[in-house]
mmCIF file of N, CA and C in Angstrom:
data_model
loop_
_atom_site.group_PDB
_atom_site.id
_atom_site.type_symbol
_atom_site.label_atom_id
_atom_site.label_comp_id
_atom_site.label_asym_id
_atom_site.label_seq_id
_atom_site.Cartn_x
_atom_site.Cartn_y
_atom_site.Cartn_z
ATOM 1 N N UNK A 1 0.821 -1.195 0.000
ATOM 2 C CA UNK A 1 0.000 0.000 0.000
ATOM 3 C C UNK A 1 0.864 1.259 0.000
ATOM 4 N N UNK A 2 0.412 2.469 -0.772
ATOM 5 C CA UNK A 2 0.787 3.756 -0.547
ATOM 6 C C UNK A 2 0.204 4.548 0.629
ATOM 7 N N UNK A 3 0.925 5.066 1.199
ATOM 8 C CA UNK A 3 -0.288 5.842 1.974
ATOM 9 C C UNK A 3 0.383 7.303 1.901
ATOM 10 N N UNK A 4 -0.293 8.177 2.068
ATOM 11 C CA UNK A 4 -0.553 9.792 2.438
ATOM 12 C C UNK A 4 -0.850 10.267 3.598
ATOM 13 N N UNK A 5 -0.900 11.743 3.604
ATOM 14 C CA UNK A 5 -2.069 12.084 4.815
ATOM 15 C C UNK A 5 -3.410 12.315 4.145
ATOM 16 N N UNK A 6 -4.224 12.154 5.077
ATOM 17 C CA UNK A 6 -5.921 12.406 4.020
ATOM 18 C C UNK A 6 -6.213 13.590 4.295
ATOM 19 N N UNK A 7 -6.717 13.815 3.419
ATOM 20 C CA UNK A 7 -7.336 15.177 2.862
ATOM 21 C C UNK A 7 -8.137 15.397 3.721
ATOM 22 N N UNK A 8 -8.897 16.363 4.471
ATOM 23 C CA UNK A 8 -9.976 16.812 6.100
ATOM 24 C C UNK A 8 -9.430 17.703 6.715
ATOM 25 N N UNK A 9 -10.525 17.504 6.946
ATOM 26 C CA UNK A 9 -10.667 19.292 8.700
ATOM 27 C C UNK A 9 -11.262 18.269 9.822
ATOM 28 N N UNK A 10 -10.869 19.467 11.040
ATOM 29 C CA UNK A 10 -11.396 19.173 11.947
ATOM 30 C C UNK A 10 -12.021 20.568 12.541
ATOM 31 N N UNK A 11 -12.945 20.637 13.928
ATOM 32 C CA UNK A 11 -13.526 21.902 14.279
ATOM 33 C C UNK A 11 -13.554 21.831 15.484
ATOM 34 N N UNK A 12 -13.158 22.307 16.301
ATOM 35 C CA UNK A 12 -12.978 22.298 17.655
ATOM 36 C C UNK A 12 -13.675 23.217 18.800
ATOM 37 N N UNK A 13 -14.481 22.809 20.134
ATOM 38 C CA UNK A 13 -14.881 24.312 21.064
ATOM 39 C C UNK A 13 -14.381 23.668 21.874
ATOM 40 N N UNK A 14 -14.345 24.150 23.068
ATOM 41 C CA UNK A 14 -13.607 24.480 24.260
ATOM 42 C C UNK A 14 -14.703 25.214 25.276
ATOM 43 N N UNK A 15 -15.152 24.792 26.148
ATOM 44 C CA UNK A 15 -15.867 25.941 26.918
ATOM 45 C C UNK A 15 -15.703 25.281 28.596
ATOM 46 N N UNK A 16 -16.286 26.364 29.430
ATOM 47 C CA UNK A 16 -15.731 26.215 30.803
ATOM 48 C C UNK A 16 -16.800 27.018 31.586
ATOM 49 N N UNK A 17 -17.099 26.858 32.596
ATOM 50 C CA UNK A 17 -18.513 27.327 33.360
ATOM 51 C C UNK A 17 -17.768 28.773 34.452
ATOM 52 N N UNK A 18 -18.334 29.794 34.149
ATOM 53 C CA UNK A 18 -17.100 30.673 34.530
ATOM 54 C C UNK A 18 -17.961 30.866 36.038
ATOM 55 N N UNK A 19 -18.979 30.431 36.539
ATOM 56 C CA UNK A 19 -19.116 30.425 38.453
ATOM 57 C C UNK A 19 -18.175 29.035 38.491
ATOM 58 N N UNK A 20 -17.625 28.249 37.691
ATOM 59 C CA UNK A 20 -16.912 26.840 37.966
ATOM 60 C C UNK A 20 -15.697 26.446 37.123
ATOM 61 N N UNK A 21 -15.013 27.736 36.818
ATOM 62 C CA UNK A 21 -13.892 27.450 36.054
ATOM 63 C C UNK A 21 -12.599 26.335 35.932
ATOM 64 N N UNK A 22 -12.926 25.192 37.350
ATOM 65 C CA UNK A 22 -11.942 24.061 37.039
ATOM 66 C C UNK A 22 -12.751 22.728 36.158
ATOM 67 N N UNK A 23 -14.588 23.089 35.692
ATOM 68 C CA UNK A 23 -15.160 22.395 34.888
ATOM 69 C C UNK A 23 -14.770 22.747 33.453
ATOM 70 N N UNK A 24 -14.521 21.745 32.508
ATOM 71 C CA UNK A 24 -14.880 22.166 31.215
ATOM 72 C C UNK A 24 -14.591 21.451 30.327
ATOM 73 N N UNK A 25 -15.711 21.575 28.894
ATOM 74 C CA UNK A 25 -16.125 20.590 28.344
ATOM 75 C C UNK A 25 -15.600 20.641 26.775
ATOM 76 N N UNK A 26 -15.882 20.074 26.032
ATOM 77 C CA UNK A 26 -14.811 19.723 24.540
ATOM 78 C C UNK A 26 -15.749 19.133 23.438
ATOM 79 N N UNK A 27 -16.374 19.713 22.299
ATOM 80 C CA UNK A 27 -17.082 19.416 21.101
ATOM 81 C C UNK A 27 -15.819 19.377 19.960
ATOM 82 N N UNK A 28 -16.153 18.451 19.452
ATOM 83 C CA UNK A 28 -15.113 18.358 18.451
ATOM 84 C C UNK A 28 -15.802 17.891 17.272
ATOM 85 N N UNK A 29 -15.587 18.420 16.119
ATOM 86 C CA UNK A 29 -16.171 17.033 14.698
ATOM 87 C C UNK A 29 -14.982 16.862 13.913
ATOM 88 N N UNK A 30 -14.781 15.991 13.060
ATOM 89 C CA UNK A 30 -13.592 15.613 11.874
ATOM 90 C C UNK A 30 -14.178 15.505 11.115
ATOM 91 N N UNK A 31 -13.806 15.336 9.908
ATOM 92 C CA UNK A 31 -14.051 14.450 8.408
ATOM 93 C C UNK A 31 -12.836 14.650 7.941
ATOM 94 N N UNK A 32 -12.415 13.684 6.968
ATOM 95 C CA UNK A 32 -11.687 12.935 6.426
ATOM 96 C C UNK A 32 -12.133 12.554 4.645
ATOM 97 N N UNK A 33 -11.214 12.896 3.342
ATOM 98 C CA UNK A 33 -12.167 12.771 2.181
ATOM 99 C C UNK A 33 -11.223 11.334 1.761
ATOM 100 N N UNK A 34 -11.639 10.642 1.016
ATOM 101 C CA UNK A 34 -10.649 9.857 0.543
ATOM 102 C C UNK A 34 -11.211 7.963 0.254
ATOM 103 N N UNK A 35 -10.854 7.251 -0.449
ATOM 104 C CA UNK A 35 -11.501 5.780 0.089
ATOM 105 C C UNK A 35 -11.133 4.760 0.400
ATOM 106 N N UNK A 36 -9.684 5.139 1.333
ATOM 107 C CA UNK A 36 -9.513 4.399 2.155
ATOM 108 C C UNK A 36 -8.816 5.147 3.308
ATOM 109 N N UNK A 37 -9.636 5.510 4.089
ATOM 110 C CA UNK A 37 -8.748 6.228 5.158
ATOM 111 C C UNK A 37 -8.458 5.680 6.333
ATOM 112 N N UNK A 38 -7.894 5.887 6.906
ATOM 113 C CA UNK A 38 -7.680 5.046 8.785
ATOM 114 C C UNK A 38 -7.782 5.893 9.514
ATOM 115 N N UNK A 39 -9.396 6.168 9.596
ATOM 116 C CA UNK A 39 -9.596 6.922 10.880
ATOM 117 C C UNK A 39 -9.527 6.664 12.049
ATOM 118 N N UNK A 40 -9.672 5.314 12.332
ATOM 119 C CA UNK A 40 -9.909 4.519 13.987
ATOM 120 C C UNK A 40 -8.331 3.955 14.181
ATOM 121 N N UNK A 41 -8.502 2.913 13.431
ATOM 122 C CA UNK A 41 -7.015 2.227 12.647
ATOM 123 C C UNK A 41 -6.922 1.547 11.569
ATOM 124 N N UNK A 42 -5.744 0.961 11.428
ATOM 125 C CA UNK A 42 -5.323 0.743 9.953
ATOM 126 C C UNK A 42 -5.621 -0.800 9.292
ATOM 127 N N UNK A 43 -6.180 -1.044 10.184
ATOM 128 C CA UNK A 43 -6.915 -2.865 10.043
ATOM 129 C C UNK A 43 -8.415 -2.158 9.233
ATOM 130 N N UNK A 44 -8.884 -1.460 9.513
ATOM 131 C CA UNK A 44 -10.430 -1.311 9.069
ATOM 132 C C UNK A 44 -10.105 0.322 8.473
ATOM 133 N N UNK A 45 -9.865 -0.055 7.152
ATOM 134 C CA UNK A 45 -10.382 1.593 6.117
ATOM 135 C C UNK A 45 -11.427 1.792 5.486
ATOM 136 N N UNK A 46 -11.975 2.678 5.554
ATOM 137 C CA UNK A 46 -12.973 3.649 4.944
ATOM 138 C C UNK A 46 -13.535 4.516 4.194
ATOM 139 N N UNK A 47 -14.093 4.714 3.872
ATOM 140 C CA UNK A 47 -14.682 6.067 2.595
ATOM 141 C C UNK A 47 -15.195 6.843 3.629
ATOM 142 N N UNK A 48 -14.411 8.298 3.206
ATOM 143 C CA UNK A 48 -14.906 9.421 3.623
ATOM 144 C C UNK A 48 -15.130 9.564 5.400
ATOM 145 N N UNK A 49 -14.731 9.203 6.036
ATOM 146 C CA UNK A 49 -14.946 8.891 7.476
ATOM 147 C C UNK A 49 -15.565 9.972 8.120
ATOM 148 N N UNK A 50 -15.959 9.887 9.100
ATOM 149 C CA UNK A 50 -15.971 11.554 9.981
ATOM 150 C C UNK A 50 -15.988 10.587 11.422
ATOM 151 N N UNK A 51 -16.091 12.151 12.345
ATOM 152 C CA UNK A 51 -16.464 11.326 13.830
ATOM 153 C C UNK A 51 -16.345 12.861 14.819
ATOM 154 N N UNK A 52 -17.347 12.025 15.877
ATOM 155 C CA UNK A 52 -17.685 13.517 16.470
ATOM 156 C C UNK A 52 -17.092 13.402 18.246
ATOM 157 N N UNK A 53 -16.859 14.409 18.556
ATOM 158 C CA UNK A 53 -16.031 13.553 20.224
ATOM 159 C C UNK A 53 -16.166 14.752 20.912
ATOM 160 N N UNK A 54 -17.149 14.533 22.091
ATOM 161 C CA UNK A 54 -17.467 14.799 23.296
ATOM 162 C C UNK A 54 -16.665 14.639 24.446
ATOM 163 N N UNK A 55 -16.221 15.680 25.481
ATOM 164 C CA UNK A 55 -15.124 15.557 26.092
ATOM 165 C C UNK A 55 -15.443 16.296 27.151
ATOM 166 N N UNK A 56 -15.034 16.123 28.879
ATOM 167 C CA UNK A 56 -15.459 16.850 29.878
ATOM 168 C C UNK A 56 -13.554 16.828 30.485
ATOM 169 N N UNK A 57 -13.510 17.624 30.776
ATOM 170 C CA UNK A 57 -12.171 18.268 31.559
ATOM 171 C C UNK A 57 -11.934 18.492 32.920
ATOM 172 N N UNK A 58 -11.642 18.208 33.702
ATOM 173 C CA UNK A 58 -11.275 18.825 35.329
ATOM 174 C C UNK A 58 -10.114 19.168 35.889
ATOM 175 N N UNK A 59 -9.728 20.324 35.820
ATOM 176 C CA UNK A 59 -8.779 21.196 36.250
ATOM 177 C C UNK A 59 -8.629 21.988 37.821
ATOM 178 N N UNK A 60 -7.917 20.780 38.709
ATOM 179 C CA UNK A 60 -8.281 20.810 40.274
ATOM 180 C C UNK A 60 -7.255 21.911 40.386
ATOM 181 N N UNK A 61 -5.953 22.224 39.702
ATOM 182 C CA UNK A 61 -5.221 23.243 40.188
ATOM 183 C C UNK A 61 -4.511 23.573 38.954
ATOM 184 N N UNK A 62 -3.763 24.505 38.711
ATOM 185 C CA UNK A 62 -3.529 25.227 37.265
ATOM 186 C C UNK A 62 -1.684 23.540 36.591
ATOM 187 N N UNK A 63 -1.609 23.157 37.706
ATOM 188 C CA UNK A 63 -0.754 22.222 37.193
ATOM 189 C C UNK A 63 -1.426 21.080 36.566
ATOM 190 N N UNK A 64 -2.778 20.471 36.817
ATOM 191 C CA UNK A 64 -3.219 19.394 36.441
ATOM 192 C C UNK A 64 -3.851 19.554 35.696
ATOM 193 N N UNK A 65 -4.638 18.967 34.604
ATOM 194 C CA UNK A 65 -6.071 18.686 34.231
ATOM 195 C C UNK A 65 -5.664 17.487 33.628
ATOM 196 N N UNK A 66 -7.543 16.578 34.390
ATOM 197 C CA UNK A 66 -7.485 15.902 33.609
ATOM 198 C C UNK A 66 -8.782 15.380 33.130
ATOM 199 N N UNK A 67 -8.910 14.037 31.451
ATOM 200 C CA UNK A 67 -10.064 14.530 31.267
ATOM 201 C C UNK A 67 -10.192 13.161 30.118
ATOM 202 N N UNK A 68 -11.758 13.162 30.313
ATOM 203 C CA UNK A 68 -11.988 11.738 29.730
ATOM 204 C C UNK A 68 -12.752 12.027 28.423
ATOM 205 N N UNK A 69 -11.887 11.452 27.145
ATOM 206 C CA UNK A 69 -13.101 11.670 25.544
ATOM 207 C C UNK A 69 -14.161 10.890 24.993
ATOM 208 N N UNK A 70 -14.977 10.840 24.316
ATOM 209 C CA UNK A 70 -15.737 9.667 23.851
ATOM 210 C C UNK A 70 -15.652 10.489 22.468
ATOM 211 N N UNK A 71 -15.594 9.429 21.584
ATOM 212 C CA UNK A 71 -15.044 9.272 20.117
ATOM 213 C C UNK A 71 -16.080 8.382 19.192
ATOM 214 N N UNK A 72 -17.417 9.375 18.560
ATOM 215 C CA UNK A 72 -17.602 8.215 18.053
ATOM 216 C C UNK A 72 -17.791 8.635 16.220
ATOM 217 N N UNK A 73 -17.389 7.191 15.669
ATOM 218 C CA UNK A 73 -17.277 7.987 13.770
ATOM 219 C C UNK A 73 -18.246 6.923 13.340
ATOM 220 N N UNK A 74 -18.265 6.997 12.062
ATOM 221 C CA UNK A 74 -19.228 6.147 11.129
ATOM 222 C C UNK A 74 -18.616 4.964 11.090
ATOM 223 N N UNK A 75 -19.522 3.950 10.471
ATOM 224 C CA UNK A 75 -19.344 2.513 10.653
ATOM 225 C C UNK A 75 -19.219 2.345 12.243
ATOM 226 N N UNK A 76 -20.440 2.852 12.926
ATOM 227 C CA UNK A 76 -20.190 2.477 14.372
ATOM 228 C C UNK A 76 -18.901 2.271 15.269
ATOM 229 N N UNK A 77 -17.825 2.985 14.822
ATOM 230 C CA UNK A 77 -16.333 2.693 15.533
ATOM 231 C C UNK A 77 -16.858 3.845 16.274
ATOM 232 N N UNK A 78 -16.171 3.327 17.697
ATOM 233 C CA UNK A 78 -16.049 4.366 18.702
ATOM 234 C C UNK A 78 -14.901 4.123 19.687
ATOM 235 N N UNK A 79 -13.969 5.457 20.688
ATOM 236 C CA UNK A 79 -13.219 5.101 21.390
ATOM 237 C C UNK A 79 -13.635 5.818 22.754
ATOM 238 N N UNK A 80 -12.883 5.687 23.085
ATOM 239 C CA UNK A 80 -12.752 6.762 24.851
ATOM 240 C C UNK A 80 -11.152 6.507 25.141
ATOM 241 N N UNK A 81 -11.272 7.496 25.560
ATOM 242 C CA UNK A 81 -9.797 8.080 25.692
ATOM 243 C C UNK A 81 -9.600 8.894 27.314
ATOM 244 N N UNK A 82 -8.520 8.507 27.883
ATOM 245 C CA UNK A 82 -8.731 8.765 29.261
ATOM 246 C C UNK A 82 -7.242 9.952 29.604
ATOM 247 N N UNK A 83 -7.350 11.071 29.816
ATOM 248 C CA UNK A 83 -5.941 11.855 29.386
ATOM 249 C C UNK A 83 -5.657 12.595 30.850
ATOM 250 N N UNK A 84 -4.518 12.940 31.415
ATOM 251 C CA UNK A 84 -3.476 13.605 32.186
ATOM 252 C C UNK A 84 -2.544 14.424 31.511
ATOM 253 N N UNK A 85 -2.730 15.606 32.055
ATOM 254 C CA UNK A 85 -1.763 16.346 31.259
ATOM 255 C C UNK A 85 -1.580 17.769 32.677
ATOM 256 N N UNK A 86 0.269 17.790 32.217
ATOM 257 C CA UNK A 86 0.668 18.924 33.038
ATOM 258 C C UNK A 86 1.176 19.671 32.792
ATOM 259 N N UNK A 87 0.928 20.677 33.180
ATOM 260 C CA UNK A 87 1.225 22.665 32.616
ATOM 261 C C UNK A 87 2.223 22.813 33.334
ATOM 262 N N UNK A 88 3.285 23.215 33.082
ATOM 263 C CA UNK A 88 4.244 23.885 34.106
ATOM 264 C C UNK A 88 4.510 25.090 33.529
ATOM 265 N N UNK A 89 4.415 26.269 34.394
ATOM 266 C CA UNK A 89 4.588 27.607 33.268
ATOM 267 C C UNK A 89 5.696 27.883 34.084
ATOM 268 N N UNK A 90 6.653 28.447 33.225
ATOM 269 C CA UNK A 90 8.224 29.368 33.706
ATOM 270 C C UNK A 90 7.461 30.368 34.222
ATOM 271 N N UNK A 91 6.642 31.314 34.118
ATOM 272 C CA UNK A 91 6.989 32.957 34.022
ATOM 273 C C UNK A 91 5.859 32.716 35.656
ATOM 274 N N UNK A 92 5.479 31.602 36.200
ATOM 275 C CA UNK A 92 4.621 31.630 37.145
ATOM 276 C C UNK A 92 5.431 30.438 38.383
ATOM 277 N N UNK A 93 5.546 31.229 39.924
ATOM 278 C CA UNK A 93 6.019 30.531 40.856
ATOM 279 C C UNK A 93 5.466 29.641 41.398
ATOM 280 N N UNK A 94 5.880 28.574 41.673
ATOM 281 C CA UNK A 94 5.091 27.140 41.958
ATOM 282 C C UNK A 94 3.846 27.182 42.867
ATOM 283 N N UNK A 95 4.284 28.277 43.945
ATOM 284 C CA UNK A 95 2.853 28.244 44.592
ATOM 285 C C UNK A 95 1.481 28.960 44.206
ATOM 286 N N UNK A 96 1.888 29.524 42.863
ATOM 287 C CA UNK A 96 0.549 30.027 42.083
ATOM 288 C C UNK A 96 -0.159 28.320 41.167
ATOM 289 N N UNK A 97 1.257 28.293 40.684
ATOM 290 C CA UNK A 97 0.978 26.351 40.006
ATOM 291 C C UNK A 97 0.112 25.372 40.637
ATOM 292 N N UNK A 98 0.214 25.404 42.485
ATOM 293 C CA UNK A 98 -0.255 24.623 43.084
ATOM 294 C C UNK A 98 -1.858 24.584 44.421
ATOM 295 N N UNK A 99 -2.178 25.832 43.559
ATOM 296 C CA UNK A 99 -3.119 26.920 44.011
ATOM 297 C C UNK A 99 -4.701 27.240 43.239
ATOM 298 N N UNK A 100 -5.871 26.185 43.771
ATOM 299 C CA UNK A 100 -6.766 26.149 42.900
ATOM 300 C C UNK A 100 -7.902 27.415 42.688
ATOM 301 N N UNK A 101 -7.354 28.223 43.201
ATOM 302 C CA UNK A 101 -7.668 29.434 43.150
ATOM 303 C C UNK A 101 -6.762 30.168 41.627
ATOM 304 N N UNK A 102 -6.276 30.216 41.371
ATOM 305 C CA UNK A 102 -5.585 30.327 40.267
ATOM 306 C C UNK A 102 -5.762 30.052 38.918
ATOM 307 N N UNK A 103 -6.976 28.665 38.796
ATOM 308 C CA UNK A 103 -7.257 28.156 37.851
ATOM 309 C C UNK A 103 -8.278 29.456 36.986
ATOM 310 N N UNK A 104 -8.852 29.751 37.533
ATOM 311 C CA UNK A 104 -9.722 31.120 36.862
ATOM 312 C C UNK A 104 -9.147 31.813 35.812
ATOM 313 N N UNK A 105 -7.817 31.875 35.945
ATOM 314 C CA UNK A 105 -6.619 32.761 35.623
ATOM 315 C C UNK A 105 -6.554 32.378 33.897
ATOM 316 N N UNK A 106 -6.120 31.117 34.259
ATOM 317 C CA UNK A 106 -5.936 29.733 33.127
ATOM 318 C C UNK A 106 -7.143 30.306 31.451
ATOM 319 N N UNK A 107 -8.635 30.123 32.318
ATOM 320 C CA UNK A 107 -9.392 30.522 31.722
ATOM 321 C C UNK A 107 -9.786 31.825 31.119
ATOM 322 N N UNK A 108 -8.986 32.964 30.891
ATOM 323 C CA UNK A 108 -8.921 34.015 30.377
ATOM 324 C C UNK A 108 -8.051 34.180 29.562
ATOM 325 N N UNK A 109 -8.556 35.360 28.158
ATOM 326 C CA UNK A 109 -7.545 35.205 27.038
ATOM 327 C C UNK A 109 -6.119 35.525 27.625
ATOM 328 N N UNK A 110 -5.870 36.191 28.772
ATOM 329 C CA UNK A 110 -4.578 37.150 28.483
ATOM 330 C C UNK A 110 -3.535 35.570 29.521
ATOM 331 N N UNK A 111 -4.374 35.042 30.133
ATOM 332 C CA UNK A 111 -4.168 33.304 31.015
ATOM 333 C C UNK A 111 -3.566 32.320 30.186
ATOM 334 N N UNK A 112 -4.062 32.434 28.534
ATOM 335 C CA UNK A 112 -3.738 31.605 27.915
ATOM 336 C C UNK A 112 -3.143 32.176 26.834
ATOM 337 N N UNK A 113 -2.485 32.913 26.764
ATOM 338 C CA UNK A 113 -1.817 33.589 25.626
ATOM 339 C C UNK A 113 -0.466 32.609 24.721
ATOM 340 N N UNK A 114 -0.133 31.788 25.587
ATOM 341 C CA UNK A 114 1.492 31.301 25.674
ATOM 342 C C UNK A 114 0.792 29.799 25.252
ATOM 343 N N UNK A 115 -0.594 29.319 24.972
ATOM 344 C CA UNK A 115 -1.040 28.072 24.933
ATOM 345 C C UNK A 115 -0.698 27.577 23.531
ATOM 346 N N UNK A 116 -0.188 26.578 22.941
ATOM 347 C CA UNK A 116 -0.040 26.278 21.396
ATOM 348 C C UNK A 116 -1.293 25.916 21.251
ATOM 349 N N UNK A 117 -1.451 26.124 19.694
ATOM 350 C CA UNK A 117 -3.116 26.055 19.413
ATOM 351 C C UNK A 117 -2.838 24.483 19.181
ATOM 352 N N UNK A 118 -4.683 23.793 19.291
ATOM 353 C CA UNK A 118 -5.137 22.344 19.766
ATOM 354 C C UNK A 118 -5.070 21.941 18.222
ATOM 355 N N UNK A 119 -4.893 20.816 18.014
ATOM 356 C CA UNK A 119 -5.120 20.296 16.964
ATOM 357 C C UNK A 119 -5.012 18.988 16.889
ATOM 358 N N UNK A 120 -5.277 17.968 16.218
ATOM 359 C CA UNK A 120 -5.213 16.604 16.498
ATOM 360 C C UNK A 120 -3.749 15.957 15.802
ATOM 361 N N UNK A 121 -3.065 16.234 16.546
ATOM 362 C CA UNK A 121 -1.366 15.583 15.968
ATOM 363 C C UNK A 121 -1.152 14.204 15.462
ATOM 364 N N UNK A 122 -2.526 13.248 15.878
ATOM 365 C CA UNK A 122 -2.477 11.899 14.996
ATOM 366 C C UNK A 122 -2.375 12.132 13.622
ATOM 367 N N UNK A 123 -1.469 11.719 12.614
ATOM 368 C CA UNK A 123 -1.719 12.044 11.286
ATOM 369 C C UNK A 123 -2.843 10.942 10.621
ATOM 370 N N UNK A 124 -3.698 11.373 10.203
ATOM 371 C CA UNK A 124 -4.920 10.599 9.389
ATOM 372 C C UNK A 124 -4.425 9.779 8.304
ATOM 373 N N UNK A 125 -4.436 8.836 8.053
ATOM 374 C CA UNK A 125 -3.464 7.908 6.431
ATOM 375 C C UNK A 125 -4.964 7.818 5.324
ATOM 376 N N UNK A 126 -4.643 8.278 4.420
ATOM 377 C CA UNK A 126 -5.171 7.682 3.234
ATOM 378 C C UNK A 126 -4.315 6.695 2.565
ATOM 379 N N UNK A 127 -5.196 5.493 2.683
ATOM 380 C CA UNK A 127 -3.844 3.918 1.408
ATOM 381 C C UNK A 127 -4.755 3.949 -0.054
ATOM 382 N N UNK A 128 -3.285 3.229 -0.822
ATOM 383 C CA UNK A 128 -3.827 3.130 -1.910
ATOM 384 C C UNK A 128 -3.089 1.515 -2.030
ATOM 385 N N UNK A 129 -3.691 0.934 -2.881
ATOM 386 C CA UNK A 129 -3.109 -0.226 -2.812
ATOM 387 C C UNK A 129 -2.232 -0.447 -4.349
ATOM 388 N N UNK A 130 -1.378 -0.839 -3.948
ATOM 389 C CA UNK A 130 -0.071 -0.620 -5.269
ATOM 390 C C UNK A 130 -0.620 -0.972 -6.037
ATOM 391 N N UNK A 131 0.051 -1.468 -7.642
ATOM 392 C CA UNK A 131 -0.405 -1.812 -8.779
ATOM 393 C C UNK A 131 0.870 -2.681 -8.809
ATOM 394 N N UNK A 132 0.821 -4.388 -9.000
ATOM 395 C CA UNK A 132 1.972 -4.745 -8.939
ATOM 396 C C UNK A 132 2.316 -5.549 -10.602
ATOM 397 N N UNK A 133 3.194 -4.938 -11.147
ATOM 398 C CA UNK A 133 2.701 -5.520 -12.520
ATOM 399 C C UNK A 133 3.221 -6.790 -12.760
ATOM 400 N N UNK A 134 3.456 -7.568 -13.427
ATOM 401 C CA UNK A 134 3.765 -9.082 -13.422
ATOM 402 C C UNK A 134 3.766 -9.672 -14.871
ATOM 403 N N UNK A 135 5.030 -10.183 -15.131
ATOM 404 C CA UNK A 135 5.196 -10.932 -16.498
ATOM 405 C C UNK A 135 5.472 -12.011 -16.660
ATOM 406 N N UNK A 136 4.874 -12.915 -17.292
ATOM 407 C CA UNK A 136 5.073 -14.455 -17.351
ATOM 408 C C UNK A 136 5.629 -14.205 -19.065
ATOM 409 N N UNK A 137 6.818 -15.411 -18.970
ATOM 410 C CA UNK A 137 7.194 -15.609 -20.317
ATOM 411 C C UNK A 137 7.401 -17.111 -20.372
ATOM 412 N N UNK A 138 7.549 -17.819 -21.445
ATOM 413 C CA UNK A 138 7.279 -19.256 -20.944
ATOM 414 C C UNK A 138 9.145 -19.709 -21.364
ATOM 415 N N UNK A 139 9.066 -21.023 -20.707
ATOM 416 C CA UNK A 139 10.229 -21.526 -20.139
ATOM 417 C C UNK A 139 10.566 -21.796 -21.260
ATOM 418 N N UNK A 140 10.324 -22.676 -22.774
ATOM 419 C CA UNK A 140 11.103 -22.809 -23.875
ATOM 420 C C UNK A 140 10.799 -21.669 -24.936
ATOM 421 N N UNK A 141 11.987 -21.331 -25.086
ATOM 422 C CA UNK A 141 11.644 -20.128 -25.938
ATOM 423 C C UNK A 141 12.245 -20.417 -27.567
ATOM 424 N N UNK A 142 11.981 -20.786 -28.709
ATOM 425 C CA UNK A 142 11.778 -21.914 -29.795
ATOM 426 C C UNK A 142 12.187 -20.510 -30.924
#
């Protein structure tokens, strides 16, 4: 097989309950163009895939969050995904880091200025399946 990256977008929100700013939740959709893509994985490809993923976040102090996805695309594939992830910022002293009062902070544009934008870093494969050409010539040649 050949493969590529496939051709698609994705669309992403982000939102957070601002009387409860260590809550917050994650809408996502994909699509994918192509007819054989590996959206889930590479055992089962597809035409044109998409998939939509619902996500809740909990951010107990500005060092932690963490946060569970549900993933689901066409042809009934679905995942969940269970994630930890830690912020350590230079320009902020550990006891602001370890301070859930602080998290509020997180949630404001000028809080998140220094954040790399989200994007889904799995690369998507479109395959193609080779063309293998083949010549028979026969054994007495007269």
């Amino acid at each position: 097989y050949d493969e590529r990256p496939a051709n698609g977008f994705d669309i992403r929100f982000n939102g957070y309950l601002p009387s409860y700013p260590a809550l917050g939740a994650r809408l996502m959709y994909e699509q994918y163009y192509g007819d054989n893509v590996a959206l889930f994985n590479s055992d089962k490809l597809q035409s044109n895939p998409g998939s939509a993923t619902v996500g809740v976040n909990y951010t107990p102090i500005p060092l932690v969050t963490m946060g569970i996805d549900y993933r689901h695309g066409t042809g009934n594939e679905n995942d969940l995904l269970y994630s930890m992830q830690f912020r350590y910022q230079f320009d902020k002293p550990w006891s602001q880091q370890i301070e859930p009062q602080y998290v509020n902070e997180l949630r404001t544009l000028s809080g998140s200025r220094y954040d790399l934008v989200q994007r889904n870093n799995n690369i998507i494969l479109e395959y193609k399946k080779q063309d293998i050409l083949s010549l028979n010539i026969p054994h007495d040649i007269n």
